[in-house]
């Protein structure tokens, strides 16, 4: 069985309260991590992210099979629960949230993931960071269409506008892996809200991983970088790190 280690960290930044939420855990040979970034409305973003995380986690804990349909159902159910009681509310009144989920099968060495919104999942494999999710955002759509360059996205005035989110009047499309993906010894995953990834380059993620002896050290070093950059009105920043084996040792040794 592949050894899986999980750690997490959340910071309020320069906001008055934290609207990010997350949970991680195990069920048999399966390991899950769920992260959500809430947005206010008729109620508040902290409630939205809590509902999404608790609902998706509950379904993963109860899962009797490991397949993409179960993962998709956990996210869809979270959306339905979030929408309960919001019928008739206009868009600006509704609670919204992002979600990103990583679900591992340690015995078989498999991984699946899904997301809605702009919370991200990265994988660092043999020292190279890869973004596994694509943001449901106006700016990402502009990048994909060739209207702006990727390096312009970070400072674009519409960077926080989403095209899809949990709790919307229209049921969001869930992006997910259609087949479980094989884990490789040393794979490191990073689930994070936009307050986290917006301040870090892939090179920061790679370098801090190489220097870390465990997932918590990895997160602590990245969080320190975010704090050092002293961005005005820094958003909440939250991340969950999931290691399969020891990524830093694999990176030092090489493929």
Tab-separated table of C-alpha atoms in Angstrom:
chain	number	residue	atom	x	y	z
A	1	UNK	CA	0.000	0.000	0.000
A	2	UNK	CA	1.287	3.451	-0.873
A	3	UNK	CA	2.032	5.654	2.144
A	4	UNK	CA	-0.104	8.826	2.063
A	5	UNK	CA	0.576	11.838	4.296
A	6	UNK	CA	-1.693	14.895	4.503
A	7	UNK	CA	-1.294	18.359	6.036
A	8	UNK	CA	-3.236	21.628	5.892
A	9	UNK	CA	-2.931	25.305	6.651
A	10	UNK	CA	-5.298	28.271	6.499
A	11	UNK	CA	-4.734	31.987	7.107
A	12	UNK	CA	-7.167	34.880	7.276
A	13	UNK	CA	-4.820	37.246	5.421
A	14	UNK	CA	-5.912	40.861	5.764
A	15	UNK	CA	-9.630	40.062	5.806
A	16	UNK	CA	-11.860	40.313	8.862
A	17	UNK	CA	-12.820	36.634	8.787
A	18	UNK	CA	-12.022	33.407	6.965
A	19	UNK	CA	-14.415	32.162	4.288
A	20	UNK	CA	-12.235	29.220	3.238
A	21	UNK	CA	-12.928	25.723	4.555
A	22	UNK	CA	-11.390	22.279	4.124
A	23	UNK	CA	-11.434	18.723	5.399
A	24	UNK	CA	-9.249	15.706	4.928
A	25	UNK	CA	-9.494	12.129	6.107
A	26	UNK	CA	-9.437	8.435	5.363
A	27	UNK	CA	-12.030	5.749	4.763
A	28	UNK	CA	-10.533	2.285	4.568
A	29	UNK	CA	-7.727	2.451	2.005
A	30	UNK	CA	-9.040	5.710	0.539
A	31	UNK	CA	-7.797	9.213	1.359
A	32	UNK	CA	-9.749	12.375	0.555
A	33	UNK	CA	-9.139	16.119	0.705
A	34	UNK	CA	-11.821	18.741	0.039
A	35	UNK	CA	-11.282	22.519	-0.091
A	36	UNK	CA	-13.769	25.326	-0.696
A	37	UNK	CA	-13.643	29.128	-0.911
A	38	UNK	CA	-16.956	30.777	-0.012
A	39	UNK	CA	-18.476	34.017	-1.225
A	40	UNK	CA	-21.079	36.120	0.558
A	41	UNK	CA	-24.606	36.900	-0.461
A	42	UNK	CA	-27.897	36.431	1.345
A	43	UNK	CA	-25.978	34.674	4.125
A	44	UNK	CA	-22.182	34.444	4.084
A	45	UNK	CA	-19.259	32.753	2.409
A	46	UNK	CA	-18.082	30.910	5.516
A	47	UNK	CA	-21.408	29.115	5.695
A	48	UNK	CA	-21.296	28.307	1.984
A	49	UNK	CA	-17.840	26.725	2.117
A	50	UNK	CA	-18.728	24.800	5.278
A	51	UNK	CA	-21.829	23.310	3.643
A	52	UNK	CA	-19.920	22.311	0.516
A	53	UNK	CA	-17.038	20.718	2.392
A	54	UNK	CA	-19.175	18.858	4.923
A	55	UNK	CA	-21.545	17.476	2.298
A	56	UNK	CA	-18.898	16.295	-0.155
A	57	UNK	CA	-16.840	14.772	2.664
A	58	UNK	CA	-19.802	12.840	4.027
A	59	UNK	CA	-20.475	11.165	0.684
A	60	UNK	CA	-16.824	10.233	0.198
A	61	UNK	CA	-16.702	8.749	3.693
A	62	UNK	CA	-19.723	6.578	2.914
A	63	UNK	CA	-18.586	5.507	-0.562
A	64	UNK	CA	-18.598	1.750	-1.142
A	65	UNK	CA	-16.940	1.932	-4.565
A	66	UNK	CA	-14.129	4.057	-5.951
A	67	UNK	CA	-15.042	5.575	-9.312
A	68	UNK	CA	-15.585	8.968	-10.995
A	69	UNK	CA	-19.384	8.721	-10.748
A	70	UNK	CA	-19.185	8.734	-6.944
A	71	UNK	CA	-16.825	11.707	-6.972
A	72	UNK	CA	-19.130	13.626	-9.311
A	73	UNK	CA	-22.150	12.768	-7.162
A	74	UNK	CA	-20.421	14.071	-4.034
A	75	UNK	CA	-19.888	17.476	-5.660
A	76	UNK	CA	-23.372	17.600	-7.183
A	77	UNK	CA	-24.937	16.730	-3.828
A	78	UNK	CA	-22.927	19.493	-2.163
A	79	UNK	CA	-24.307	21.931	-4.723
A	80	UNK	CA	-27.875	20.780	-4.085
A	81	UNK	CA	-27.511	21.147	-0.330
A	82	UNK	CA	-26.021	24.621	-0.749
A	83	UNK	CA	-28.913	25.599	-3.003
A	84	UNK	CA	-31.558	24.338	-0.576
A	85	UNK	CA	-33.380	27.334	0.847
A	86	UNK	CA	-32.033	29.726	-1.793
A	87	UNK	CA	-34.878	29.313	-4.269
A	88	UNK	CA	-36.018	32.662	-5.622
A	89	UNK	CA	-32.877	34.520	-4.556
A	90	UNK	CA	-31.189	36.607	-7.210
A	91	UNK	CA	-27.550	35.990	-8.070
A	92	UNK	CA	-26.222	38.780	-5.814
A	93	UNK	CA	-28.240	37.408	-2.869
A	94	UNK	CA	-27.047	33.816	-3.110
A	95	UNK	CA	-24.271	32.064	-1.229
A	96	UNK	CA	-21.604	30.758	-3.586
A	97	UNK	CA	-18.470	28.682	-3.211
A	98	UNK	CA	-15.741	26.966	-5.154
A	99	UNK	CA	-14.743	23.361	-4.539
A	100	UNK	CA	-11.763	21.164	-5.363
A	101	UNK	CA	-11.604	17.508	-4.334
A	102	UNK	CA	-8.762	14.980	-4.418
A	103	UNK	CA	-9.633	11.313	-3.798
A	104	UNK	CA	-6.920	8.659	-3.571
A	105	UNK	CA	-6.989	4.868	-3.402
A	106	UNK	CA	-3.797	3.993	-1.536
A	107	UNK	CA	-3.970	0.216	-1.980
A	108	UNK	CA	-4.246	0.388	-5.762
A	109	UNK	CA	-2.177	3.564	-6.176
A	110	UNK	CA	-4.869	5.635	-7.915
A	111	UNK	CA	-6.007	9.269	-7.881
A	112	UNK	CA	-9.121	11.148	-9.002
A	113	UNK	CA	-10.037	14.795	-8.706
A	114	UNK	CA	-12.828	17.227	-9.531
A	115	UNK	CA	-13.566	20.918	-9.169
A	116	UNK	CA	-15.915	23.853	-9.751
A	117	UNK	CA	-14.675	27.453	-9.676
A	118	UNK	CA	-11.110	28.680	-9.311
A	119	UNK	CA	-9.736	26.765	-6.345
A	120	UNK	CA	-6.906	24.719	-7.813
A	121	UNK	CA	-5.179	21.370	-7.686
A	122	UNK	CA	-1.490	21.073	-8.524
A	123	UNK	CA	0.626	17.953	-8.785
A	124	UNK	CA	4.403	18.012	-8.457
A	125	UNK	CA	5.858	14.936	-10.121
A	126	UNK	CA	9.634	14.397	-10.136
A	127	UNK	CA	10.186	18.059	-9.330
A	128	UNK	CA	7.857	19.594	-11.929
A	129	UNK	CA	4.637	21.370	-10.890
A	130	UNK	CA	1.572	20.940	-13.105
A	131	UNK	CA	-1.798	22.608	-12.642
A	132	UNK	CA	-4.379	19.824	-12.969
A	133	UNK	CA	-7.469	22.051	-12.872
A	134	UNK	CA	-8.562	24.904	-15.131
A	135	UNK	CA	-10.190	27.932	-13.508
A	136	UNK	CA	-13.873	28.591	-14.188
A	137	UNK	CA	-13.131	32.312	-14.467
A	138	UNK	CA	-13.629	35.209	-16.854
A	139	UNK	CA	-9.891	35.817	-17.028
A	140	UNK	CA	-9.081	32.173	-17.812
A	141	UNK	CA	-11.666	32.293	-20.603
A	142	UNK	CA	-9.942	35.398	-21.962
A	143	UNK	CA	-6.573	33.633	-21.834
A	144	UNK	CA	-7.981	30.561	-23.601
A	145	UNK	CA	-9.504	32.773	-26.299
A	146	UNK	CA	-6.205	34.600	-26.842
A	147	UNK	CA	-7.490	38.003	-25.706
A	148	UNK	CA	-4.851	38.355	-22.996
A	149	UNK	CA	-1.562	36.633	-22.190
A	150	UNK	CA	-1.296	34.296	-19.183
A	151	UNK	CA	1.087	36.681	-17.422
A	152	UNK	CA	-1.557	39.451	-17.667
A	153	UNK	CA	-4.194	37.376	-15.886
A	154	UNK	CA	-2.875	37.878	-12.342
A	155	UNK	CA	-3.374	41.661	-12.409
A	156	UNK	CA	-6.488	41.814	-14.564
A	157	UNK	CA	-9.350	43.767	-12.903
A	158	UNK	CA	-11.794	40.896	-13.554
A	159	UNK	CA	-9.580	38.148	-12.153
A	160	UNK	CA	-12.021	37.339	-9.312
A	161	UNK	CA	-15.095	36.932	-11.522
A	162	UNK	CA	-16.210	33.329	-11.911
A	163	UNK	CA	-18.130	31.738	-14.769
A	164	UNK	CA	-19.245	28.821	-12.598
A	165	UNK	CA	-19.617	28.277	-8.858
A	166	UNK	CA	-21.420	26.101	-6.367
A	167	UNK	CA	-24.740	27.640	-5.366
A	168	UNK	CA	-25.449	29.297	-8.721
A	169	UNK	CA	-28.965	29.363	-10.131
A	170	UNK	CA	-27.766	27.194	-13.001
A	171	UNK	CA	-26.275	23.825	-12.050
A	172	UNK	CA	-22.511	24.112	-12.603
A	173	UNK	CA	-20.568	21.696	-14.765
A	174	UNK	CA	-18.327	19.518	-12.621
A	175	UNK	CA	-14.861	19.089	-14.093
A	176	UNK	CA	-13.418	15.729	-13.140
A	177	UNK	CA	-11.136	12.911	-14.178
A	178	UNK	CA	-13.123	10.384	-16.185
A	179	UNK	CA	-10.782	7.544	-15.220
A	180	UNK	CA	-8.615	7.056	-12.115
A	181	UNK	CA	-5.027	8.156	-12.715
A	182	UNK	CA	-2.020	6.118	-11.586
A	183	UNK	CA	-0.008	7.486	-8.687
A	184	UNK	CA	3.766	7.482	-8.907
A	185	UNK	CA	5.893	7.195	-5.778
A	186	UNK	CA	6.793	10.732	-4.756
A	187	UNK	CA	3.759	12.504	-6.224
A	188	UNK	CA	2.831	15.615	-4.226
A	189	UNK	CA	-0.578	17.288	-4.545
A	190	UNK	CA	-1.565	20.805	-3.522
A	191	UNK	CA	-5.196	21.887	-3.197
A	192	UNK	CA	-5.474	25.650	-2.657
A	193	UNK	CA	-7.773	28.663	-2.754
A	194	UNK	CA	-7.054	31.647	-4.996
A	195	UNK	CA	-5.574	33.620	-2.112
A	196	UNK	CA	-2.821	31.002	-1.990
A	197	UNK	CA	-2.036	30.307	-5.652
A	198	UNK	CA	-2.348	33.934	-6.749
A	199	UNK	CA	0.839	34.813	-4.871
A	200	UNK	CA	2.950	31.827	-5.934
A	201	UNK	CA	4.662	30.835	-9.145
A	202	UNK	CA	5.113	27.157	-10.088
A	203	UNK	CA	8.811	27.626	-9.313
A	204	UNK	CA	7.883	28.580	-5.717
A	205	UNK	CA	5.858	25.397	-5.346
A	206	UNK	CA	8.700	23.291	-6.732
A	207	UNK	CA	11.478	24.931	-4.723
A	208	UNK	CA	9.694	24.752	-1.378
A	209	UNK	CA	8.853	21.094	-1.975
A	210	UNK	CA	12.506	20.287	-2.525
A	211	UNK	CA	13.368	21.965	0.776
A	212	UNK	CA	10.595	20.324	2.825
A	213	UNK	CA	10.866	17.143	4.859
A	214	UNK	CA	7.104	16.633	5.183
A	215	UNK	CA	3.834	18.124	3.862
A	216	UNK	CA	3.431	20.535	6.783
A	217	UNK	CA	6.869	22.040	6.205
A	218	UNK	CA	6.012	22.440	2.530
A	219	UNK	CA	2.841	24.367	3.361
A	220	UNK	CA	4.548	26.462	6.027
A	221	UNK	CA	7.269	27.564	3.607
A	222	UNK	CA	4.745	28.520	0.925
A	223	UNK	CA	2.585	30.380	3.446
A	224	UNK	CA	5.649	32.326	4.563
A	225	UNK	CA	6.239	33.410	0.955
A	226	UNK	CA	2.657	34.644	0.665
A	227	UNK	CA	2.991	36.627	3.899
A	228	UNK	CA	6.331	38.119	2.842
A	229	UNK	CA	4.796	39.535	-0.330
A	230	UNK	CA	2.538	41.775	1.786
A	231	UNK	CA	-0.181	42.160	-0.823
A	232	UNK	CA	-2.702	44.875	0.133
A	233	UNK	CA	-6.042	43.423	1.269
A	234	UNK	CA	-4.614	39.888	1.056
A	235	UNK	CA	-7.437	37.361	0.719
A	236	UNK	CA	-7.822	34.298	2.916
A	237	UNK	CA	-5.284	31.701	1.822
A	238	UNK	CA	-5.739	28.010	2.432
A	239	UNK	CA	-4.105	24.819	1.192
A	240	UNK	CA	-4.045	21.071	1.735
A	241	UNK	CA	-0.924	19.083	0.846
A	242	UNK	CA	-1.069	15.374	0.058
A	243	UNK	CA	2.131	13.341	-0.349
A	244	UNK	CA	2.336	9.869	-1.862
A	245	UNK	CA	5.646	8.605	-0.516
A	246	UNK	CA	8.415	11.188	-0.075
A	247	UNK	CA	8.472	13.689	-2.969
A	248	UNK	CA	11.574	15.512	-1.778
A	249	UNK	CA	13.642	12.320	-1.837
A	250	UNK	CA	12.384	11.361	-5.292
A	251	UNK	CA	13.180	14.862	-6.562
A	252	UNK	CA	16.719	14.747	-5.209
A	253	UNK	CA	17.379	11.319	-6.693
A	254	UNK	CA	15.690	12.109	-10.011
A	255	UNK	CA	13.614	9.891	-12.338
